[in-house]
Amino acid sequence: MPQWLTILSWVSIILGLATAGVIAIDITRHRQHMAIMNIVWPVTGLYFPVAGWWLYTTMGRPMAVDAPKMEGRSPYWKSIFLSATHCGSGCVIGDIIGALIVLAMGWILLGQRLYSEYVVEFALAYLFGIAFQYFPIRAMRQIAPGHSVGTTPQAFIAGKRIGGYDDLRRFFGKTVPQRGATSYQPVIAVFAMTALVAMATSFAILGTPFTVQAAEWLIAFSMCVLAILKLQDVERFSTMFLNYDLLAQRWVPYGYAYPFAEALAGVLMVAGALRWLSVPVALFIGSIGAISVFKAVYIDKRELKCALAAQAMFPSASSPSPRT
């Protein structure tokens, strides 16, 4: 690495820490109306050295509890920037915590610590970013934690209320999915994505995407993703599973155990561990499922929605989200 780049990095870090420290000290005397901003502004200074102080004094100080009341509305771009600082600060905190965790634990992924940092930091940045957006919204609306995320924005055109997302699509002449309509999209999305991930993993490890191992990973990744979808609502999945699965109809607990068995087999197959357990489990649940679907469709002449009983694989496949 060039020496000038190392020097520039250290200068940026020192200035960032100094900016964050100065803002933090100033905030102790000028607390913000929105509590989360008492954290957001110092963190903003951390990744905006020097400029962060100007941003804080221009937009943050005027919003302090002891600041004079502002006349009129803030420019639109300021509102957008302030909203972005919530998520940006949460992501920065997640990145810092993730880097420290990986360093302390010594985690290595695919022979590189950097890859471990990518995974851990992304996950934590995502969680902290959402939290820093969610709690201010809940505080502003003064509503219970379980309600603010589900609130549907309402669209108005020329002073007339149009409604939610589906109503807006109808207003502009767009198609709106019908309740209970058969859809192949969830199935296509899952298997297309897991196939791409399997090929990408094969390319990263073996140097080519087209290998026997890639095919095995496709099966394993697909089982893991399908298990995630089922585990979102095990009770609902097991109820629909009873509609066609032969074993679940005779032994109800199998419907509850199925997602966990599928997840276990998928994870073990990805790891290539305990094949004496993962292979029999995968073959057992796969065979029972295939026989059950064949009987329901070709012998009993029943209609299973969402292609190959995807209604059972996707607990919410036949019930659109409450967007209106």
Coordinates of C-alpha atoms in Angstrom, one line a residue:
M1 CA 0.0 0.0 0.0
P2 CA 1.4 3.5 -0.9
Q3 CA 2.7 5.4 2.1
W4 CA 0.7 8.5 1.2
L5 CA -2.5 6.5 1.4
T6 CA -1.7 5.2 4.8
I7 CA -0.9 8.8 6.0
L8 CA -4.2 10.0 4.5
S9 CA -6.1 7.3 6.2
W10 CA -4.6 8.2 9.6
V11 CA -5.3 11.9 9.1
S12 CA -8.9 11.1 8.2
I13 CA -9.4 8.9 11.3
I14 CA -7.9 11.5 13.6
L15 CA -9.9 14.3 12.1
G16 CA -13.1 12.2 12.2
L17 CA -12.5 11.3 15.9
A18 CA -11.8 15.0 16.7
T19 CA -15.0 16.1 14.8
A20 CA -17.1 13.5 16.6
G21 CA -15.7 14.5 20.0
V22 CA -16.3 18.3 19.4
I23 CA -19.9 17.6 18.3
A24 CA -20.5 15.3 21.3
I25 CA -19.3 17.9 23.7
D26 CA -21.5 20.6 22.1
I27 CA -24.5 18.3 22.2
T28 CA -24.2 17.9 26.0
R29 CA -25.0 21.7 26.1
H30 CA -27.6 21.6 23.3
R31 CA -29.6 18.4 23.5
Q32 CA -31.6 17.5 20.4
H33 CA -35.4 17.3 20.4
M34 CA -35.2 13.8 18.8
A35 CA -33.1 11.7 21.2
I36 CA -31.6 9.6 18.5
M37 CA -29.9 12.7 17.0
N38 CA -27.7 13.0 20.1
I39 CA -26.0 9.8 18.8
V40 CA -26.4 10.5 15.1
W41 CA -24.6 13.8 14.9
P42 CA -21.3 12.7 16.6
V43 CA -21.3 9.6 14.4
T44 CA -21.9 11.8 11.3
G45 CA -18.8 13.7 12.3
L46 CA -16.9 10.5 12.5
Y47 CA -17.4 9.7 8.8
F48 CA -17.6 13.3 7.7
P49 CA -14.4 14.8 9.2
V50 CA -14.5 18.6 9.6
A51 CA -17.5 18.9 7.2
G52 CA -19.6 17.1 9.9
W53 CA -19.1 20.0 12.2
W54 CA -20.5 22.4 9.6
L55 CA -23.4 20.1 8.9
Y56 CA -24.2 19.9 12.6
T57 CA -24.0 23.6 13.3
T58 CA -26.1 24.3 10.2
M59 CA -28.8 21.7 10.6
G60 CA -28.4 20.1 14.0
R61 CA -27.9 23.1 16.4
P62 CA -31.0 24.9 15.1
M63 CA -33.0 21.7 16.1
A64 CA -31.7 21.7 19.7
V65 CA -34.2 21.9 22.6
D66 CA -32.8 25.4 23.6
A67 CA -32.7 26.8 20.0
P68 CA -35.2 29.5 18.9
K69 CA -38.2 28.1 17.1
M70 CA -37.6 28.0 13.3
E71 CA -40.0 29.9 11.1
G72 CA -41.4 28.1 8.0
R73 CA -40.5 24.6 6.7
S74 CA -37.0 23.3 6.2
P75 CA -35.9 22.8 2.5
Y76 CA -36.8 19.4 1.1
W77 CA -33.1 18.4 0.6
K78 CA -32.4 19.0 4.3
S79 CA -35.2 16.7 5.3
I80 CA -33.8 14.0 3.0
F81 CA -30.3 14.5 4.3
L82 CA -31.4 14.3 8.0
S83 CA -33.3 11.1 7.2
A84 CA -30.2 9.6 5.6
T85 CA -28.1 10.4 8.6
H86 CA -30.2 8.1 10.8
C87 CA -29.5 5.1 8.6
G88 CA -25.9 6.1 7.8
S89 CA -25.0 6.5 11.5
G90 CA -26.6 3.1 12.4
C91 CA -24.6 1.5 9.5
V92 CA -21.3 3.0 10.7
I93 CA -21.9 1.8 14.3
G94 CA -22.7 -1.7 12.9
D95 CA -19.5 -1.7 10.8
I96 CA -17.3 -0.7 13.8
I97 CA -18.8 -3.3 16.1
G98 CA -18.6 -5.9 13.4
A99 CA -14.9 -5.2 12.7
L100 CA -14.1 -5.5 16.4
I101 CA -16.0 -8.7 16.8
V102 CA -14.2 -10.4 13.8
L103 CA -10.9 -9.1 15.1
A104 CA -11.5 -10.4 18.6
M105 CA -12.9 -13.8 17.5
G106 CA -10.3 -14.3 14.7
W107 CA -13.0 -15.4 12.3
I108 CA -11.8 -16.5 8.8
L109 CA -14.1 -17.1 5.8
L110 CA -12.8 -18.7 2.6
G111 CA -9.3 -18.2 3.9
Q112 CA -9.7 -14.4 4.3
R113 CA -10.6 -12.4 7.4
L114 CA -11.8 -9.6 5.1
Y115 CA -14.7 -11.9 3.9
S116 CA -15.7 -12.5 7.5
E117 CA -15.8 -8.8 8.0
Y118 CA -18.0 -8.3 5.0
V119 CA -20.6 -10.8 6.3
V120 CA -20.6 -9.7 9.9
E121 CA -20.4 -6.0 9.3
F122 CA -23.1 -6.1 6.6
A123 CA -25.5 -7.9 9.0
L124 CA -24.9 -5.6 11.9
A125 CA -25.0 -2.5 9.7
Y126 CA -28.3 -3.6 8.3
L127 CA -29.8 -4.2 11.8
F128 CA -28.5 -0.9 13.3
G129 CA -29.5 1.0 10.2
I130 CA -33.1 -0.2 10.4
A131 CA -33.2 0.4 14.2
F132 CA -32.0 4.0 13.7
Q133 CA -34.8 4.5 11.2
Y134 CA -37.5 2.6 13.1
F135 CA -37.3 4.1 16.6
P136 CA -37.4 7.8 15.5
I137 CA -40.5 7.0 13.4
R138 CA -42.1 5.3 16.4
A139 CA -41.2 8.2 18.7
M140 CA -42.6 10.8 16.2
R141 CA -45.9 9.0 15.8
Q142 CA -46.1 8.0 19.5
I143 CA -47.5 4.5 18.7
A144 CA -46.7 1.0 19.8
P145 CA -43.6 -0.8 18.5
G146 CA -45.6 -3.3 16.6
H147 CA -47.5 -0.8 14.6
S148 CA -45.1 1.8 13.1
V149 CA -43.6 -0.5 10.5
G150 CA -47.0 -1.8 9.3
T151 CA -48.4 1.7 8.7
T152 CA -49.3 2.2 5.1
P153 CA -48.4 5.5 3.5
Q154 CA -51.5 7.1 1.8
A155 CA -51.2 8.8 -1.6
F156 CA -53.0 12.0 -2.4
I157 CA -53.3 13.6 -5.9
A158 CA -54.7 17.1 -6.4
G159 CA -56.0 17.0 -2.8
K160 CA -57.9 13.8 -3.4
R161 CA -57.1 10.7 -1.4
I162 CA -56.2 7.8 -3.6
G163 CA -55.2 5.2 -0.9
G164 CA -52.4 2.8 -0.5
Y165 CA -50.1 1.0 -2.9
D166 CA -52.7 -1.2 -4.6
D167 CA -55.1 1.8 -4.9
L168 CA -52.4 3.9 -6.5
R169 CA -51.6 1.1 -9.1
R170 CA -55.3 0.9 -10.0
F171 CA -55.5 4.7 -10.3
F172 CA -52.7 4.6 -12.9
G173 CA -54.2 1.7 -14.7
K174 CA -51.7 -0.9 -13.5
T175 CA -52.5 -4.5 -12.7
V176 CA -53.0 -5.6 -9.1
P177 CA -52.6 -9.2 -8.1
Q178 CA -55.8 -10.9 -7.1
R179 CA -56.2 -12.6 -3.8
G180 CA -55.5 -16.3 -4.0
A181 CA -54.2 -16.1 -7.5
T182 CA -51.7 -18.8 -8.5
S183 CA -48.2 -17.4 -8.8
Y184 CA -45.0 -19.1 -9.9
Q185 CA -42.9 -16.0 -9.1
P186 CA -41.9 -17.1 -5.5
V187 CA -40.7 -20.5 -6.7
I188 CA -38.8 -19.1 -9.7
A189 CA -37.2 -16.4 -7.4
V190 CA -36.0 -18.9 -4.8
F191 CA -34.5 -21.5 -7.2
A192 CA -33.0 -18.9 -9.6
M193 CA -31.3 -17.1 -6.7
T194 CA -30.0 -20.2 -5.0
A195 CA -28.7 -21.5 -8.4
L196 CA -26.8 -18.2 -8.9
V197 CA -25.4 -18.4 -5.3
A198 CA -24.4 -22.0 -5.8
M199 CA -22.5 -21.2 -9.0
A200 CA -20.9 -18.1 -7.5
T201 CA -19.7 -20.2 -4.5
S202 CA -18.3 -22.8 -6.8
F203 CA -16.5 -20.2 -8.9
A204 CA -15.0 -18.6 -5.8
I205 CA -13.8 -21.9 -4.3
L206 CA -13.2 -24.2 -7.3
G207 CA -12.6 -21.6 -10.1
T208 CA -15.6 -22.6 -12.2
P209 CA -19.3 -22.2 -11.7
F210 CA -20.2 -25.5 -13.5
T211 CA -19.3 -28.3 -11.1
V212 CA -21.0 -31.3 -9.4
Q213 CA -20.4 -29.5 -6.1
A214 CA -22.4 -26.5 -7.4
A215 CA -25.4 -28.8 -8.1
E216 CA -25.1 -30.1 -4.5
W217 CA -24.9 -26.6 -3.1
L218 CA -28.0 -25.7 -5.2
I219 CA -30.0 -28.4 -3.4
A220 CA -28.6 -27.4 0.0
F221 CA -29.1 -23.7 -0.4
S222 CA -32.6 -24.2 -1.7
M223 CA -33.5 -26.3 1.3
C224 CA -32.1 -23.6 3.6
V225 CA -34.1 -20.8 1.9
L226 CA -37.3 -22.9 1.8
A227 CA -36.8 -23.7 5.5
I228 CA -36.5 -20.0 6.3
L229 CA -39.8 -19.3 4.6
K230 CA -41.5 -22.1 6.5
L231 CA -40.0 -21.1 9.8
Q232 CA -41.5 -17.6 9.6
D233 CA -44.9 -19.2 10.6
V234 CA -44.6 -22.8 11.5
E235 CA -48.2 -23.1 12.7
R236 CA -49.6 -21.8 9.4
F237 CA -47.3 -24.0 7.3
S238 CA -48.2 -27.1 9.2
T239 CA -51.9 -26.4 8.8
M240 CA -51.5 -26.2 5.0
F241 CA -49.1 -29.1 5.0
L242 CA -51.8 -31.3 6.3
N243 CA -53.9 -30.7 3.2
Y244 CA -51.8 -33.0 1.1
D245 CA -48.8 -34.5 2.9
L246 CA -49.5 -38.2 3.6
L247 CA -47.3 -38.6 6.6
A248 CA -48.4 -35.3 8.2
Q249 CA -52.0 -36.5 7.8
R250 CA -51.2 -39.6 9.8
W251 CA -48.8 -38.0 12.3
V252 CA -49.5 -34.3 12.9
P253 CA -46.2 -33.5 14.7
Y254 CA -44.4 -34.2 11.4
G255 CA -45.8 -31.0 10.0
Y256 CA -44.1 -29.0 12.7
A257 CA -40.9 -31.0 12.5
Y258 CA -40.6 -30.7 8.7
P259 CA -39.1 -27.2 8.5
F260 CA -36.5 -27.9 11.2
A261 CA -35.5 -31.2 9.5
E262 CA -35.2 -29.4 6.2
A263 CA -33.1 -26.6 7.7
L264 CA -30.8 -29.2 9.5
A265 CA -30.3 -31.2 6.3
G266 CA -29.6 -28.1 4.3
V267 CA -27.0 -26.6 6.7
L268 CA -25.2 -30.0 7.0
M269 CA -25.1 -30.4 3.2
V270 CA -23.7 -26.9 2.8
A271 CA -21.0 -27.8 5.4
G272 CA -20.4 -31.2 3.9
A273 CA -20.6 -32.6 7.5
L274 CA -22.5 -35.6 8.9
R275 CA -23.5 -36.9 5.6
W276 CA -24.8 -40.1 7.3
L277 CA -27.5 -37.8 8.8
S278 CA -28.1 -35.1 6.2
V279 CA -28.5 -37.4 3.2
P280 CA -31.1 -39.8 4.8
V281 CA -33.1 -36.8 6.2
A282 CA -33.1 -35.1 2.8
L283 CA -34.1 -38.2 0.9
F284 CA -36.8 -39.1 3.4
I285 CA -38.6 -35.7 3.5
G286 CA -38.1 -35.2 -0.3
S287 CA -39.5 -38.7 -1.1
I288 CA -42.5 -38.3 1.1
G289 CA -43.2 -34.9 -0.3
A290 CA -42.9 -36.0 -3.9
I291 CA -45.2 -38.9 -3.4
S292 CA -47.7 -36.8 -1.6
V293 CA -47.8 -34.2 -4.3
F294 CA -48.0 -36.8 -7.0
K295 CA -51.0 -38.5 -5.3
A296 CA -52.8 -35.1 -4.7
V297 CA -52.3 -33.9 -8.2
Y298 CA -52.5 -36.9 -10.5
I299 CA -54.6 -39.4 -8.5
D300 CA -56.9 -37.3 -6.4
K301 CA -57.0 -34.6 -9.1
R302 CA -56.7 -31.8 -6.6
E303 CA -55.4 -28.4 -7.5
L304 CA -52.4 -27.3 -5.5
K305 CA -51.8 -23.5 -5.8
C306 CA -48.4 -21.8 -6.5
A307 CA -46.8 -24.7 -8.4
L308 CA -45.8 -27.9 -6.7
A309 CA -47.5 -27.1 -3.4
A310 CA -45.6 -23.8 -3.1
Q311 CA -48.5 -22.6 -1.0
A312 CA -47.2 -25.0 1.6
M313 CA -43.6 -24.0 1.0
F314 CA -44.4 -20.3 1.2
P315 CA -46.7 -19.6 4.1
S316 CA -47.8 -16.2 2.7
A317 CA -47.8 -17.1 -1.0
S318 CA -51.6 -17.1 -1.3
S319 CA -52.2 -14.1 0.9
P320 CA -50.9 -10.8 -0.3
S321 CA -49.4 -8.5 2.2
P322 CA -51.7 -5.8 3.7
R323 CA -50.5 -3.0 1.6
T324 CA -53.9 -1.2 1.3

